[in-house]
Amino acid sequence: MIVQNETAIIITDHDRIEIPVGTNYIYNNNNLIKNDTNAVIKDNRIYLPIRAVLESADFTVAWDSTTNTVNAYIINPNSGTSCLRYKRRWQNGRT
């Protein structure tokens, strides 16, 4: 992740996702995507709206409240099944 002028930038093979801190939108490949929450800076860390970021990169996102885990999947169009691509556990605001 790159931070420029209080904007976090994530670059993948297919996407450039820009997350301006303090705004309720992100950009994916220069396309504006509205969001219901903001990226914030707290204790010198940037906290991203992870659902909006992952969904903009075509992940399907699900919250598992029993384990406090965000699960994100990409659907494989060739097999029709989902492949686990991202799983991270957040507890007490930290990974």
mmCIF file with all atom_site columns, N, CA and C in Angstrom, residues 42-74:
data_model
loop_
_atom_site.group_PDB
_atom_site.id
_atom_site.type_symbol
_atom_site.label_atom_id
_atom_site.label_alt_id
_atom_site.label_comp_id
_atom_site.label_asym_id
_atom_site.label_entity_id
_atom_site.label_seq_id
_atom_site.pdbx_PDB_ins_code
_atom_site.Cartn_x
_atom_site.Cartn_y
_atom_site.Cartn_z
_atom_site.occupancy
_atom_site.B_iso_or_equiv
_atom_site.pdbx_formal_charge
_atom_site.auth_seq_id
_atom_site.auth_comp_id
_atom_site.auth_asym_id
_atom_site.auth_atom_id
_atom_site.pdbx_PDB_model_num
ATOM 1  N N  . LYS A 1 42 ? -5.596  6.761   12.574 1.00 0.00 ? 42 LYS A N  1
ATOM 2  C CA . LYS A 1 42 ? -5.640  6.709   14.034 1.00 0.00 ? 42 LYS A CA 1
ATOM 3  C C  . LYS A 1 42 ? -4.343  6.066   14.517 1.00 0.00 ? 42 LYS A C  1
ATOM 4  N N  . ASP A 1 43 ? -3.673  6.739   15.450 1.00 0.00 ? 43 ASP A N  1
ATOM 5  C CA . ASP A 1 43 ? -2.410  6.230   15.988 1.00 0.00 ? 43 ASP A CA 1
ATOM 6  C C  . ASP A 1 43 ? -1.410  5.924   14.874 1.00 0.00 ? 43 ASP A C  1
ATOM 7  N N  . ASN A 1 44 ? -1.323  6.829   13.893 1.00 0.00 ? 44 ASN A N  1
ATOM 8  C CA . ASN A 1 44 ? -0.387  6.709   12.766 1.00 0.00 ? 44 ASN A CA 1
ATOM 9  C C  . ASN A 1 44 ? -0.637  5.486   11.890 1.00 0.00 ? 44 ASN A C  1
ATOM 10 N N  . ARG A 1 45 ? -1.846  4.980   11.880 1.00 0.00 ? 45 ARG A N  1
ATOM 11 C CA . ARG A 1 45 ? -2.242  3.880   11.003 1.00 0.00 ? 45 ARG A CA 1
ATOM 12 C C  . ARG A 1 45 ? -3.438  4.328   10.177 1.00 0.00 ? 45 ARG A C  1
ATOM 13 N N  . ILE A 1 46 ? -3.512  3.821   8.946  1.00 0.00 ? 46 ILE A N  1
ATOM 14 C CA . ILE A 1 46 ? -4.684  4.084   8.115  1.00 0.00 ? 46 ILE A CA 1
ATOM 15 C C  . ILE A 1 46 ? -5.590  2.858   8.190  1.00 0.00 ? 46 ILE A C  1
ATOM 16 N N  . TYR A 1 47 ? -6.850  3.103   8.553  1.00 0.00 ? 47 TYR A N  1
ATOM 17 C CA . TYR A 1 47 ? -7.854  2.055   8.596  1.00 0.00 ? 47 TYR A CA 1
ATOM 18 C C  . TYR A 1 47 ? -8.748  2.223   7.367  1.00 0.00 ? 47 TYR A C  1
ATOM 19 N N  . LEU A 1 48 ? -8.811  1.180   6.554  1.00 0.00 ? 48 LEU A N  1
ATOM 20 C CA . LEU A 1 48 ? -9.540  1.237   5.292  1.00 0.00 ? 48 LEU A CA 1
ATOM 21 C C  . LEU A 1 48 ? -10.932 0.635   5.422  1.00 0.00 ? 48 LEU A C  1
ATOM 22 N N  . PRO A 1 49 ? -11.876 1.125   4.616  1.00 0.00 ? 49 PRO A N  1
ATOM 23 C CA . PRO A 1 49 ? -13.197 0.485   4.546  1.00 0.00 ? 49 PRO A CA 1
ATOM 24 C C  . PRO A 1 49 ? -13.055 -0.816  3.745  1.00 0.00 ? 49 PRO A C  1
ATOM 25 N N  . ILE A 1 50 ? -12.698 -1.894  4.449  1.00 0.00 ? 50 ILE A N  1
ATOM 26 C CA . ILE A 1 50 ? -12.250 -3.121  3.786  1.00 0.00 ? 50 ILE A CA 1
ATOM 27 C C  . ILE A 1 50 ? -13.298 -3.726  2.865  1.00 0.00 ? 50 ILE A C  1
ATOM 28 N N  . ARG A 1 51 ? -14.576 -3.667  3.244  1.00 0.00 ? 51 ARG A N  1
ATOM 29 C CA . ARG A 1 51 ? -15.614 -4.224  2.355  1.00 0.00 ? 51 ARG A CA 1
ATOM 30 C C  . ARG A 1 51 ? -15.632 -3.486  1.022  1.00 0.00 ? 51 ARG A C  1
ATOM 31 N N  . ALA A 1 52 ? -15.635 -2.170  1.053  1.00 0.00 ? 52 ALA A N  1
ATOM 32 C CA . ALA A 1 52 ? -15.678 -1.384  -0.189 1.00 0.00 ? 52 ALA A CA 1
ATOM 33 C C  . ALA A 1 52 ? -14.439 -1.636  -1.044 1.00 0.00 ? 52 ALA A C  1
ATOM 34 N N  . VAL A 1 53 ? -13.285 -1.707  -0.407 1.00 0.00 ? 53 VAL A N  1
ATOM 35 C CA . VAL A 1 53 ? -12.044 -1.937  -1.147 1.00 0.00 ? 53 VAL A CA 1
ATOM 36 C C  . VAL A 1 53 ? -12.068 -3.303  -1.817 1.00 0.00 ? 53 VAL A C  1
ATOM 37 N N  . LEU A 1 54 ? -12.408 -4.345  -1.065 1.00 0.00 ? 54 LEU A N  1
ATOM 38 C CA . LEU A 1 54 ? -12.420 -5.690  -1.632 1.00 0.00 ? 54 LEU A CA 1
ATOM 39 C C  . LEU A 1 54 ? -13.506 -5.863  -2.689 1.00 0.00 ? 54 LEU A C  1
ATOM 40 N N  . GLU A 1 55 ? -14.704 -5.345  -2.428 1.00 0.00 ? 55 GLU A N  1
ATOM 41 C CA . GLU A 1 55 ? -15.773 -5.476  -3.419 1.00 0.00 ? 55 GLU A CA 1
ATOM 42 C C  . GLU A 1 55 ? -15.439 -4.739  -4.701 1.00 0.00 ? 55 GLU A C  1
ATOM 43 N N  . SER A 1 56 ? -14.728 -3.618  -4.610 1.00 0.00 ? 56 SER A N  1
ATOM 44 C CA . SER A 1 56 ? -14.350 -2.892  -5.832 1.00 0.00 ? 56 SER A CA 1
ATOM 45 C C  . SER A 1 56 ? -13.362 -3.695  -6.672 1.00 0.00 ? 56 SER A C  1
ATOM 46 N N  . ALA A 1 57 ? -12.669 -4.644  -6.037 1.00 0.00 ? 57 ALA A N  1
ATOM 47 C CA . ALA A 1 57 ? -11.735 -5.522  -6.754 1.00 0.00 ? 57 ALA A CA 1
ATOM 48 C C  . ALA A 1 57 ? -12.390 -6.862  -7.093 1.00 0.00 ? 57 ALA A C  1
ATOM 49 N N  . ASP A 1 58 ? -13.730 -6.891  -7.097 1.00 0.00 ? 58 ASP A N  1
ATOM 50 C CA . ASP A 1 58 ? -14.536 -8.049  -7.490 1.00 0.00 ? 58 ASP A CA 1
ATOM 51 C C  . ASP A 1 58 ? -14.499 -9.219  -6.518 1.00 0.00 ? 58 ASP A C  1
ATOM 52 N N  . PHE A 1 59 ? -14.180 -8.958  -5.262 1.00 0.00 ? 59 PHE A N  1
ATOM 53 C CA . PHE A 1 59 ? -14.298 -9.990  -4.239 1.00 0.00 ? 59 PHE A CA 1
ATOM 54 C C  . PHE A 1 59 ? -15.734 -10.029 -3.732 1.00 0.00 ? 59 PHE A C  1
ATOM 55 N N  . THR A 1 60 ? -16.206 -11.190 -3.348 1.00 0.00 ? 60 THR A N  1
ATOM 56 C CA . THR A 1 60 ? -17.432 -11.339 -2.590 1.00 0.00 ? 60 THR A CA 1
ATOM 57 C C  . THR A 1 60 ? -17.019 -11.367 -1.131 1.00 0.00 ? 60 THR A C  1
ATOM 58 N N  . VAL A 1 61 ? -17.633 -10.527 -0.310 1.00 0.00 ? 61 VAL A N  1
ATOM 59 C CA . VAL A 1 61 ? -17.200 -10.352 1.071  1.00 0.00 ? 61 VAL A CA 1
ATOM 60 C C  . VAL A 1 61 ? -18.302 -10.818 2.020  1.00 0.00 ? 61 VAL A C  1
ATOM 61 N N  . ALA A 1 62 ? -17.890 -11.555 3.044  1.00 0.00 ? 62 ALA A N  1
ATOM 62 C CA . ALA A 1 62 ? -18.835 -12.022 4.063  1.00 0.00 ? 62 ALA A CA 1
ATOM 63 C C  . ALA A 1 62 ? -18.199 -11.863 5.431  1.00 0.00 ? 62 ALA A C  1
ATOM 64 N N  . TRP A 1 63 ? -19.012 -11.488 6.414  1.00 0.00 ? 63 TRP A N  1
ATOM 65 C CA . TRP A 1 63 ? -18.560 -11.337 7.791  1.00 0.00 ? 63 TRP A CA 1
ATOM 66 C C  . TRP A 1 63 ? -19.015 -12.553 8.577  1.00 0.00 ? 63 TRP A C  1
ATOM 67 N N  . ASP A 1 64 ? -18.092 -13.200 9.264  1.00 0.00 ? 64 ASP A N  1
ATOM 68 C CA . ASP A 1 64 ? -18.410 -14.324 10.131 1.00 0.00 ? 64 ASP A CA 1
ATOM 69 C C  . ASP A 1 64 ? -18.357 -13.830 11.564 1.00 0.00 ? 64 ASP A C  1
ATOM 70 N N  . SER A 1 65 ? -19.531 -13.581 12.153 1.00 0.00 ? 65 SER A N  1
ATOM 71 C CA . SER A 1 65 ? -19.584 -12.988 13.492 1.00 0.00 ? 65 SER A CA 1
ATOM 72 C C  . SER A 1 65 ? -19.162 -13.962 14.584 1.00 0.00 ? 65 SER A C  1
ATOM 73 N N  . THR A 1 66 ? -19.204 -15.251 14.307 1.00 0.00 ? 66 THR A N  1
ATOM 74 C CA . THR A 1 66 ? -18.789 -16.207 15.335 1.00 0.00 ? 66 THR A CA 1
ATOM 75 C C  . THR A 1 66 ? -17.277 -16.215 15.531 1.00 0.00 ? 66 THR A C  1
ATOM 76 N N  . THR A 1 67 ? -16.538 -15.885 14.480 1.00 0.00 ? 67 THR A N  1
ATOM 77 C CA . THR A 1 67 ? -15.072 -15.855 14.581 1.00 0.00 ? 67 THR A CA 1
ATOM 78 C C  . THR A 1 67 ? -14.500 -14.457 14.404 1.00 0.00 ? 67 THR A C  1
ATOM 79 N N  . ASN A 1 68 ? -15.383 -13.452 14.209 1.00 0.00 ? 68 ASN A N  1
ATOM 80 C CA . ASN A 1 68 ? -14.937 -12.073 13.931 1.00 0.00 ? 68 ASN A CA 1
ATOM 81 C C  . ASN A 1 68 ? -13.945 -12.047 12.774 1.00 0.00 ? 68 ASN A C  1
ATOM 82 N N  . THR A 1 69 ? -14.333 -12.683 11.692 1.00 0.00 ? 69 THR A N  1
ATOM 83 C CA . THR A 1 69 ? -13.452 -12.821 10.536 1.00 0.00 ? 69 THR A CA 1
ATOM 84 C C  . THR A 1 69 ? -14.132 -12.263 9.288  1.00 0.00 ? 69 THR A C  1
ATOM 85 N N  . VAL A 1 70 ? -13.374 -11.521 8.486  1.00 0.00 ? 70 VAL A N  1
ATOM 86 C CA . VAL A 1 70 ? -13.818 -11.107 7.164  1.00 0.00 ? 70 VAL A CA 1
ATOM 87 C C  . VAL A 1 70 ? -13.325 -12.165 6.189  1.00 0.00 ? 70 VAL A C  1
ATOM 88 N N  . ASN A 1 71 ? -14.245 -12.748 5.437  1.00 0.00 ? 71 ASN A N  1
ATOM 89 C CA . ASN A 1 71 ? -13.886 -13.719 4.408  1.00 0.00 ? 71 ASN A CA 1
ATOM 90 C C  . ASN A 1 71 ? -14.181 -13.097 3.052  1.00 0.00 ? 71 ASN A C  1
ATOM 91 N N  . ALA A 1 72 ? -13.233 -13.171 2.153  1.00 0.00 ? 72 ALA A N  1
ATOM 92 C CA . ALA A 1 72 ? -13.421 -12.620 0.814  1.00 0.00 ? 72 ALA A CA 1
ATOM 93 C C  . ALA A 1 72 ? -13.074 -13.686 -0.212 1.00 0.00 ? 72 ALA A C  1
ATOM 94 N N  . TYR A 1 73 ? -13.919 -13.769 -1.226 1.00 0.00 ? 73 TYR A N  1
ATOM 95 C CA . TYR A 1 73 ? -13.785 -14.798 -2.244 1.00 0.00 ? 73 TYR A CA 1
ATOM 96 C C  . TYR A 1 73 ? -13.862 -14.177 -3.629 1.00 0.00 ? 73 TYR A C  1
ATOM 97 N N  . ILE A 1 74 ? -13.221 -14.837 -4.580 1.00 0.00 ? 74 ILE A N  1
ATOM 98 C CA . ILE A 1 74 ? -13.413 -14.498 -5.989 1.00 0.00 ? 74 ILE A CA 1
ATOM 99 C C  . ILE A 1 74 ? -14.021 -15.725 -6.643 1.00 0.00 ? 74 ILE A C  1
#
